[in-house]
Amino acid sequence: MDQLKVQHEIPATAPFTSLDVCGNYLVTCSDLNQLLVIYDLRQMKQTSVTQLYLPKHIKFLSRFTTKCCYVTRTGQFALVDVINPNTNAK
């Protein structure tokens, strides 16, 4: 009898409002503590935490596998590079 079992767990830093996966990266954003958290799925660990302004939704861009777009609660859009999240991607 086949059963599903948990292979790995990634602890969340806070309740998140949105998440997306592209390639080896998992990104989550939380409007509670206004954080963007980036996980490397190859190493199964958190690689970066970045403070965002009122994040609400996050989505990887299909043509740029290391860039994601997030939307704020006020409706503004911004791009973030997951390789170097502390610089704005333009």
mmCIF file with all atom_site columns, C-alpha atoms in Angstrom:
data_model
loop_
_atom_site.group_PDB
_atom_site.id
_atom_site.type_symbol
_atom_site.label_atom_id
_atom_site.label_alt_id
_atom_site.label_comp_id
_atom_site.label_asym_id
_atom_site.label_entity_id
_atom_site.label_seq_id
_atom_site.pdbx_PDB_ins_code
_atom_site.Cartn_x
_atom_site.Cartn_y
_atom_site.Cartn_z
_atom_site.occupancy
_atom_site.B_iso_or_equiv
_atom_site.pdbx_formal_charge
_atom_site.auth_seq_id
_atom_site.auth_comp_id
_atom_site.auth_asym_id
_atom_site.auth_atom_id
_atom_site.pdbx_PDB_model_num
ATOM 1  C CA . MET A 1 1  ? 0.000  0.000  0.000   1.00 0.00 ? 1  MET A CA 1
ATOM 2  C CA . ASP A 1 2  ? 1.475  3.343  -1.079  1.00 0.00 ? 2  ASP A CA 1
ATOM 3  C CA . GLN A 1 3  ? 1.396  6.158  1.431   1.00 0.00 ? 3  GLN A CA 1
ATOM 4  C CA . LEU A 1 4  ? 2.450  9.751  1.205   1.00 0.00 ? 4  LEU A CA 1
ATOM 5  C CA . LYS A 1 5  ? 4.977  10.917 3.740   1.00 0.00 ? 5  LYS A CA 1
ATOM 6  C CA . VAL A 1 6  ? 6.781  14.165 4.407   1.00 0.00 ? 6  VAL A CA 1
ATOM 7  C CA . GLN A 1 7  ? 10.256 14.207 2.852   1.00 0.00 ? 7  GLN A CA 1
ATOM 8  C CA . HIS A 1 8  ? 11.417 17.643 4.018   1.00 0.00 ? 8  HIS A CA 1
ATOM 9  C CA . GLU A 1 9  ? 9.985  20.525 5.998   1.00 0.00 ? 9  GLU A CA 1
ATOM 10 C CA . ILE A 1 10 ? 10.897 24.169 5.641   1.00 0.00 ? 10 ILE A CA 1
ATOM 11 C CA . PRO A 1 11 ? 10.001 26.226 8.711   1.00 0.00 ? 11 PRO A CA 1
ATOM 12 C CA . ALA A 1 12 ? 8.114  29.432 7.969   1.00 0.00 ? 12 ALA A CA 1
ATOM 13 C CA . THR A 1 13 ? 9.361  32.651 9.550   1.00 0.00 ? 13 THR A CA 1
ATOM 14 C CA . ALA A 1 14 ? 5.801  34.024 9.725   1.00 0.00 ? 14 ALA A CA 1
ATOM 15 C CA . PRO A 1 15 ? 2.393  33.253 8.214   1.00 0.00 ? 15 PRO A CA 1
ATOM 16 C CA . PHE A 1 16 ? 2.841  34.025 4.529   1.00 0.00 ? 16 PHE A CA 1
ATOM 17 C CA . THR A 1 17 ? 0.335  35.502 2.121   1.00 0.00 ? 17 THR A CA 1
ATOM 18 C CA . SER A 1 18 ? 1.886  34.261 -1.105  1.00 0.00 ? 18 SER A CA 1
ATOM 19 C CA . LEU A 1 19 ? 4.480  31.819 -2.388  1.00 0.00 ? 19 LEU A CA 1
ATOM 20 C CA . ASP A 1 20 ? 5.902  30.763 -5.735  1.00 0.00 ? 20 ASP A CA 1
ATOM 21 C CA . VAL A 1 21 ? 8.453  28.233 -6.981  1.00 0.00 ? 21 VAL A CA 1
ATOM 22 C CA . CYS A 1 22 ? 10.721 28.456 -10.022 1.00 0.00 ? 22 CYS A CA 1
ATOM 23 C CA . GLY A 1 23 ? 13.555 26.035 -10.652 1.00 0.00 ? 23 GLY A CA 1
ATOM 24 C CA . ASN A 1 24 ? 15.488 25.637 -7.416  1.00 0.00 ? 24 ASN A CA 1
ATOM 25 C CA . TYR A 1 25 ? 13.998 28.647 -5.620  1.00 0.00 ? 25 TYR A CA 1
ATOM 26 C CA . LEU A 1 26 ? 10.975 29.032 -3.388  1.00 0.00 ? 26 LEU A CA 1
ATOM 27 C CA . VAL A 1 27 ? 9.931  32.565 -2.412  1.00 0.00 ? 27 VAL A CA 1
ATOM 28 C CA . THR A 1 28 ? 7.376  33.553 0.193   1.00 0.00 ? 28 THR A CA 1
ATOM 29 C CA . CYS A 1 29 ? 6.122  36.946 1.268   1.00 0.00 ? 29 CYS A CA 1
ATOM 30 C CA . SER A 1 30 ? 4.360  37.916 4.459   1.00 0.00 ? 30 SER A CA 1
ATOM 31 C CA . ASP A 1 31 ? 2.387  41.083 4.988   1.00 0.00 ? 31 ASP A CA 1
ATOM 32 C CA . LEU A 1 32 ? 2.464  40.494 8.751   1.00 0.00 ? 32 LEU A CA 1
ATOM 33 C CA . ASN A 1 33 ? 6.201  41.160 9.131   1.00 0.00 ? 33 ASN A CA 1
ATOM 34 C CA . GLN A 1 34 ? 6.757  42.537 5.587   1.00 0.00 ? 34 GLN A CA 1
ATOM 35 C CA . LEU A 1 35 ? 9.411  39.989 4.627   1.00 0.00 ? 35 LEU A CA 1
ATOM 36 C CA . LEU A 1 36 ? 10.409 38.277 1.409   1.00 0.00 ? 36 LEU A CA 1
ATOM 37 C CA . VAL A 1 37 ? 12.052 34.946 2.241   1.00 0.00 ? 37 VAL A CA 1
ATOM 38 C CA . ILE A 1 38 ? 14.012 33.025 -0.393  1.00 0.00 ? 38 ILE A CA 1
ATOM 39 C CA . TYR A 1 39 ? 14.737 29.306 -0.020  1.00 0.00 ? 39 TYR A CA 1
ATOM 40 C CA . ASP A 1 40 ? 17.150 27.214 -2.081  1.00 0.00 ? 40 ASP A CA 1
ATOM 41 C CA . LEU A 1 41 ? 15.457 23.864 -2.631  1.00 0.00 ? 41 LEU A CA 1
ATOM 42 C CA . ARG A 1 42 ? 18.723 22.110 -3.587  1.00 0.00 ? 42 ARG A CA 1
ATOM 43 C CA . GLN A 1 43 ? 20.143 22.765 -0.137  1.00 0.00 ? 43 GLN A CA 1
ATOM 44 C CA . MET A 1 44 ? 16.744 22.836 1.622   1.00 0.00 ? 44 MET A CA 1
ATOM 45 C CA . LYS A 1 45 ? 17.607 26.008 3.508   1.00 0.00 ? 45 LYS A CA 1
ATOM 46 C CA . GLN A 1 46 ? 16.752 29.674 3.680   1.00 0.00 ? 46 GLN A CA 1
ATOM 47 C CA . THR A 1 47 ? 19.178 31.761 1.649   1.00 0.00 ? 47 THR A CA 1
ATOM 48 C CA . SER A 1 48 ? 17.944 35.317 2.111   1.00 0.00 ? 48 SER A CA 1
ATOM 49 C CA . VAL A 1 49 ? 15.454 37.501 3.933   1.00 0.00 ? 49 VAL A CA 1
ATOM 50 C CA . THR A 1 50 ? 14.585 40.952 2.584   1.00 0.00 ? 50 THR A CA 1
ATOM 51 C CA . GLN A 1 51 ? 12.331 43.641 4.022   1.00 0.00 ? 51 GLN A CA 1
ATOM 52 C CA . LEU A 1 52 ? 9.571  44.683 1.593   1.00 0.00 ? 52 LEU A CA 1
ATOM 53 C CA . TYR A 1 53 ? 7.035  47.493 1.663   1.00 0.00 ? 53 TYR A CA 1
ATOM 54 C CA . LEU A 1 54 ? 3.521  46.082 2.284   1.00 0.00 ? 54 LEU A CA 1
ATOM 55 C CA . PRO A 1 55 ? 3.873  42.863 0.212   1.00 0.00 ? 55 PRO A CA 1
ATOM 56 C CA . LYS A 1 56 ? 0.667  41.108 -0.788  1.00 0.00 ? 56 LYS A CA 1
ATOM 57 C CA . HIS A 1 57 ? 1.426  38.781 -3.717  1.00 0.00 ? 57 HIS A CA 1
ATOM 58 C CA . ILE A 1 58 ? 4.599  37.409 -5.312  1.00 0.00 ? 58 ILE A CA 1
ATOM 59 C CA . LYS A 1 59 ? 5.164  35.659 -8.647  1.00 0.00 ? 59 LYS A CA 1
ATOM 60 C CA . PHE A 1 60 ? 8.251  34.590 -10.597 1.00 0.00 ? 60 PHE A CA 1
ATOM 61 C CA . LEU A 1 61 ? 8.597  36.110 -14.057 1.00 0.00 ? 61 LEU A CA 1
ATOM 62 C CA . SER A 1 62 ? 8.517  33.355 -16.667 1.00 0.00 ? 62 SER A CA 1
ATOM 63 C CA . ARG A 1 63 ? 11.220 34.822 -18.923 1.00 0.00 ? 63 ARG A CA 1
ATOM 64 C CA . PHE A 1 64 ? 13.593 35.720 -16.077 1.00 0.00 ? 64 PHE A CA 1
ATOM 65 C CA . THR A 1 65 ? 13.999 32.696 -13.823 1.00 0.00 ? 65 THR A CA 1
ATOM 66 C CA . THR A 1 66 ? 15.814 34.596 -11.072 1.00 0.00 ? 66 THR A CA 1
ATOM 67 C CA . LYS A 1 67 ? 13.480 37.594 -10.955 1.00 0.00 ? 67 LYS A CA 1
ATOM 68 C CA . CYS A 1 68 ? 10.111 37.839 -9.289  1.00 0.00 ? 68 CYS A CA 1
ATOM 69 C CA . CYS A 1 69 ? 7.505  40.555 -9.131  1.00 0.00 ? 69 CYS A CA 1
ATOM 70 C CA . TYR A 1 70 ? 5.658  41.477 -5.993  1.00 0.00 ? 70 TYR A CA 1
ATOM 71 C CA . VAL A 1 71 ? 2.549  43.572 -5.559  1.00 0.00 ? 71 VAL A CA 1
ATOM 72 C CA . THR A 1 72 ? 1.960  45.755 -2.523  1.00 0.00 ? 72 THR A CA 1
ATOM 73 C CA . ARG A 1 73 ? -1.339 46.273 -0.739  1.00 0.00 ? 73 ARG A CA 1
ATOM 74 C CA . THR A 1 74 ? -1.476 49.733 -2.313  1.00 0.00 ? 74 THR A CA 1
ATOM 75 C CA . GLY A 1 75 ? -1.213 48.270 -5.837  1.00 0.00 ? 75 GLY A CA 1
ATOM 76 C CA . GLN A 1 76 ? 2.408  49.088 -6.631  1.00 0.00 ? 76 GLN A CA 1
ATOM 77 C CA . PHE A 1 77 ? 4.593  46.572 -8.490  1.00 0.00 ? 77 PHE A CA 1
ATOM 78 C CA . ALA A 1 78 ? 8.294  45.942 -7.880  1.00 0.00 ? 78 ALA A CA 1
ATOM 79 C CA . LEU A 1 79 ? 10.872 43.487 -9.200  1.00 0.00 ? 79 LEU A CA 1
ATOM 80 C CA . VAL A 1 80 ? 13.276 41.526 -7.004  1.00 0.00 ? 80 VAL A CA 1
ATOM 81 C CA . ASP A 1 81 ? 16.249 39.460 -8.131  1.00 0.00 ? 81 ASP A CA 1
ATOM 82 C CA . VAL A 1 82 ? 16.411 36.310 -5.966  1.00 0.00 ? 82 VAL A CA 1
ATOM 83 C CA . ILE A 1 83 ? 20.165 35.936 -6.538  1.00 0.00 ? 83 ILE A CA 1
ATOM 84 C CA . ASN A 1 84 ? 20.840 39.438 -5.171  1.00 0.00 ? 84 ASN A CA 1
ATOM 85 C CA . PRO A 1 85 ? 17.615 40.575 -3.463  1.00 0.00 ? 85 PRO A CA 1
ATOM 86 C CA . ASN A 1 86 ? 19.028 43.711 -1.821  1.00 0.00 ? 86 ASN A CA 1
ATOM 87 C CA . THR A 1 87 ? 19.367 45.503 -5.167  1.00 0.00 ? 87 THR A CA 1
ATOM 88 C CA . ASN A 1 88 ? 16.358 46.540 -7.182  1.00 0.00 ? 88 ASN A CA 1
ATOM 89 C CA . ALA A 1 89 ? 15.993 44.700 -10.480 1.00 0.00 ? 89 ALA A CA 1
ATOM 90 C CA . LYS A 1 90 ? 15.132 47.074 -13.307 1.00 0.00 ? 90 LYS A CA 1
#
